[in-house]
Amino acid sequence: MVKRIALVLSLCGLIIGAPLGAQAPAKSSEVLTNQVVIQMVLAKLPKEVLLAKIQSSKNEFDLTTAGLVSLHANKVPAEIMKVMLATGTKKSSGEVLTNESVIQMVTAKLPKDVMLAKIQSSKTNFDITSAGLMSLNSNKVPKDVLKVMLAGG
């Protein structure tokens, strides 16, 4: 009799609960990289889905100046790059931004808000002498970027 009750309760749990074969979503051990993000952008995943994936996953993003230039060249939207900068592991922490790094970002036409986020999240060693500022200006570095550089990044 006790076995019968246990069997009935088990069957009720199956009927009321999830369908047979259903499983709880498994935690992904996937580590996101720049290339994975580029592939998801090229696959036209909705931006909201991509942002949620970035915010909820482990990552090893290359957030160096060259890495950001590559992301931009591969049509990764500025909003996604900013979230990557905010959530990314500090793989690029060894990089020290210089005037040349900023000029490289300007030449690659990185969005200004991405450049500002990069400067604010990086170690810097800018030449902010008058000669350095004139060089930055002649290379068309936006005044908002110059102000952040002068403020110490």
mmCIF file of C-alpha atoms in Angstrom:
data_model
loop_
_atom_site.group_PDB
_atom_site.id
_atom_site.type_symbol
_atom_site.label_atom_id
_atom_site.label_comp_id
_atom_site.label_asym_id
_atom_site.label_seq_id
_atom_site.Cartn_x
_atom_site.Cartn_y
_atom_site.Cartn_z
ATOM 1 C CA MET A 1 0.000 0.000 0.000
ATOM 2 C CA VAL A 2 2.798 2.441 0.878
ATOM 3 C CA LYS A 3 4.586 1.588 -2.373
ATOM 4 C CA ARG A 4 1.391 2.267 -4.298
ATOM 5 C CA ILE A 5 0.982 5.694 -2.706
ATOM 6 C CA ALA A 6 4.598 6.555 -3.460
ATOM 7 C CA LEU A 7 4.114 5.489 -7.083
ATOM 8 C CA VAL A 8 0.941 7.572 -7.426
ATOM 9 C CA LEU A 9 2.674 10.601 -5.906
ATOM 10 C CA SER A 10 5.630 10.175 -8.236
ATOM 11 C CA LEU A 11 3.337 9.979 -11.245
ATOM 12 C CA CYS A 12 1.432 13.072 -10.069
ATOM 13 C CA GLY A 13 4.713 14.923 -9.804
ATOM 14 C CA LEU A 14 5.543 13.995 -13.382
ATOM 15 C CA ILE A 15 2.127 15.027 -14.649
ATOM 16 C CA ILE A 16 2.046 18.328 -12.758
ATOM 17 C CA GLY A 17 5.722 19.149 -13.174
ATOM 18 C CA ALA A 18 7.806 19.494 -16.289
ATOM 19 C CA PRO A 19 7.180 17.198 -19.232
ATOM 20 C CA LEU A 20 9.235 14.043 -19.472
ATOM 21 C CA GLY A 21 12.692 14.656 -20.885
ATOM 22 C CA ALA A 22 12.694 18.350 -19.958
ATOM 23 C CA GLN A 23 15.795 19.530 -18.185
ATOM 24 C CA ALA A 24 16.744 22.678 -16.378
ATOM 25 C CA PRO A 25 18.978 24.884 -18.512
ATOM 26 C CA ALA A 26 22.597 23.912 -18.032
ATOM 27 C CA LYS A 27 25.107 26.534 -16.970
ATOM 28 C CA SER A 28 27.336 27.216 -19.916
ATOM 29 C CA SER A 29 31.060 26.899 -19.480
ATOM 30 C CA GLU A 30 31.528 28.839 -22.709
ATOM 31 C CA VAL A 31 34.035 31.671 -22.543
ATOM 32 C CA LEU A 32 33.209 34.584 -24.826
ATOM 33 C CA THR A 33 35.917 36.111 -26.990
ATOM 34 C CA ASN A 34 35.941 38.946 -29.510
ATOM 35 C CA GLN A 35 35.541 36.402 -32.309
ATOM 36 C CA VAL A 36 32.431 34.875 -30.712
ATOM 37 C CA VAL A 37 30.889 38.338 -30.314
ATOM 38 C CA ILE A 38 31.688 39.152 -33.963
ATOM 39 C CA GLN A 39 30.060 35.874 -35.057
ATOM 40 C CA MET A 40 26.920 36.649 -33.042
ATOM 41 C CA VAL A 41 26.755 40.160 -34.551
ATOM 42 C CA LEU A 42 27.184 38.758 -38.076
ATOM 43 C CA ALA A 43 24.428 36.220 -37.316
ATOM 44 C CA LYS A 44 22.183 39.239 -36.569
ATOM 45 C CA LEU A 45 21.314 38.207 -33.015
ATOM 46 C CA PRO A 46 19.090 40.866 -31.454
ATOM 47 C CA LYS A 47 21.173 43.435 -29.575
ATOM 48 C CA GLU A 48 19.292 42.765 -26.317
ATOM 49 C CA VAL A 49 20.098 39.048 -26.513
ATOM 50 C CA LEU A 50 23.750 39.733 -27.259
ATOM 51 C CA LEU A 51 24.020 42.216 -24.376
ATOM 52 C CA ALA A 52 22.419 39.728 -21.977
ATOM 53 C CA LYS A 53 24.810 36.992 -23.152
ATOM 54 C CA ILE A 54 27.851 39.237 -22.628
ATOM 55 C CA GLN A 55 26.699 40.282 -19.161
ATOM 56 C CA SER A 56 26.001 36.723 -18.038
ATOM 57 C CA SER A 57 29.025 34.901 -19.466
ATOM 58 C CA LYS A 58 32.653 34.427 -18.620
ATOM 59 C CA ASN A 59 34.861 36.234 -21.093
ATOM 60 C CA GLU A 60 38.357 36.717 -22.363
ATOM 61 C CA PHE A 61 37.838 39.787 -24.514
ATOM 62 C CA ASP A 62 40.768 41.494 -26.199
ATOM 63 C CA LEU A 63 40.009 45.065 -25.188
ATOM 64 C CA THR A 64 43.318 46.510 -26.299
ATOM 65 C CA THR A 65 43.250 49.355 -28.795
ATOM 66 C CA ALA A 66 43.852 46.844 -31.602
ATOM 67 C CA GLY A 67 41.081 44.594 -30.269
ATOM 68 C CA LEU A 68 38.571 47.467 -30.219
ATOM 69 C CA VAL A 69 39.608 48.550 -33.718
ATOM 70 C CA SER A 70 39.008 44.988 -34.928
ATOM 71 C CA LEU A 71 35.578 44.858 -33.281
ATOM 72 C CA HIS A 72 34.637 48.154 -34.930
ATOM 73 C CA ALA A 73 35.927 46.993 -38.320
ATOM 74 C CA ASN A 74 33.682 43.925 -37.947
ATOM 75 C CA LYS A 75 30.596 46.096 -37.338
ATOM 76 C CA VAL A 76 30.196 45.431 -33.605
ATOM 77 C CA PRO A 77 27.945 48.261 -32.340
ATOM 78 C CA ALA A 78 29.347 50.846 -29.921
ATOM 79 C CA GLU A 79 26.842 49.885 -27.213
ATOM 80 C CA ILE A 80 28.112 46.301 -27.265
ATOM 81 C CA MET A 81 31.769 47.397 -27.145
ATOM 82 C CA LYS A 82 31.017 49.612 -24.126
ATOM 83 C CA VAL A 83 29.390 46.694 -22.306
ATOM 84 C CA MET A 84 32.387 44.537 -23.194
ATOM 85 C CA LEU A 85 34.669 47.204 -21.690
ATOM 86 C CA ALA A 86 32.530 47.337 -18.554
ATOM 87 C CA THR A 87 32.277 43.559 -18.065
ATOM 88 C CA GLY A 88 35.476 42.340 -19.665
ATOM 89 C CA THR A 89 38.287 40.673 -17.836
ATOM 90 C CA LYS A 90 41.333 42.849 -17.760
ATOM 91 C CA LYS A 91 43.247 40.996 -20.461
ATOM 92 C CA SER A 92 44.250 44.399 -21.776
ATOM 93 C CA SER A 93 45.347 45.588 -18.320
ATOM 94 C CA GLY A 94 48.990 45.467 -19.424
ATOM 95 C CA GLU A 95 48.280 48.001 -22.143
ATOM 96 C CA VAL A 96 49.131 51.601 -21.322
ATOM 97 C CA LEU A 97 47.318 54.074 -23.541
ATOM 98 C CA THR A 98 49.433 56.723 -25.213
ATOM 99 C CA ASN A 99 48.729 59.529 -27.662
ATOM 100 C CA GLU A 100 49.452 57.049 -30.452
ATOM 101 C CA SER A 101 46.776 54.677 -29.111
ATOM 102 C CA VAL A 102 44.211 57.478 -29.164
ATOM 103 C CA ILE A 103 45.245 58.529 -32.672
ATOM 104 C CA GLN A 104 44.889 54.889 -33.783
ATOM 105 C CA MET A 105 41.321 54.812 -32.419
ATOM 106 C CA VAL A 106 40.490 58.130 -34.130
ATOM 107 C CA THR A 107 41.988 56.984 -37.439
ATOM 108 C CA ALA A 108 39.897 53.784 -37.243
ATOM 109 C CA LYS A 109 36.818 55.982 -36.641
ATOM 110 C CA LEU A 110 35.911 54.347 -33.341
ATOM 111 C CA PRO A 111 32.819 56.004 -31.857
ATOM 112 C CA LYS A 112 33.736 58.772 -29.420
ATOM 113 C CA ASP A 113 31.858 57.152 -26.524
ATOM 114 C CA VAL A 114 33.873 53.941 -26.995
ATOM 115 C CA MET A 115 37.125 55.928 -27.006
ATOM 116 C CA LEU A 116 36.078 57.718 -23.817
ATOM 117 C CA ALA A 117 35.129 54.422 -22.124
ATOM 118 C CA LYS A 118 38.470 52.910 -23.160
ATOM 119 C CA ILE A 119 40.456 55.875 -21.838
ATOM 120 C CA GLN A 120 38.544 55.897 -18.551
ATOM 121 C CA SER A 121 39.065 52.159 -18.006
ATOM 122 C CA SER A 122 42.774 52.062 -18.889
ATOM 123 C CA LYS A 123 46.164 52.936 -17.541
ATOM 124 C CA THR A 124 47.441 55.974 -19.414
ATOM 125 C CA ASN A 125 50.674 57.749 -20.197
ATOM 126 C CA PHE A 126 49.599 60.653 -22.372
ATOM 127 C CA ASP A 127 51.895 63.386 -23.648
ATOM 128 C CA ILE A 128 49.811 66.401 -22.725
ATOM 129 C CA THR A 129 52.533 68.941 -23.355
ATOM 130 C CA SER A 130 51.623 71.705 -25.779
ATOM 131 C CA ALA A 131 53.432 69.801 -28.556
ATOM 132 C CA GLY A 132 51.559 66.620 -27.683
ATOM 133 C CA LEU A 133 48.202 68.424 -27.680
ATOM 134 C CA MET A 134 48.956 70.077 -31.027
ATOM 135 C CA SER A 135 49.792 66.666 -32.491
ATOM 136 C CA LEU A 136 46.555 65.192 -31.153
ATOM 137 C CA ASN A 137 44.596 68.147 -32.516
ATOM 138 C CA SER A 138 46.201 67.876 -35.952
ATOM 139 C CA ASN A 139 45.216 64.183 -35.955
ATOM 140 C CA LYS A 140 41.594 65.238 -35.391
ATOM 141 C CA VAL A 141 41.207 63.903 -31.850
ATOM 142 C CA PRO A 142 37.816 65.260 -30.662
ATOM 143 C CA LYS A 143 37.900 67.977 -27.982
ATOM 144 C CA ASP A 144 35.844 65.811 -25.574
ATOM 145 C CA VAL A 145 38.543 63.140 -25.803
ATOM 146 C CA LEU A 146 41.280 65.738 -25.301
ATOM 147 C CA LYS A 147 39.507 66.983 -22.151
ATOM 148 C CA VAL A 148 39.350 63.465 -20.691
ATOM 149 C CA MET A 149 43.010 62.934 -21.541
ATOM 150 C CA LEU A 150 43.906 66.211 -19.791
ATOM 151 C CA ALA A 151 41.865 65.175 -16.761
ATOM 152 C CA GLY A 152 44.085 62.120 -16.400
ATOM 153 C CA GLY A 153 42.018 59.505 -18.216
#
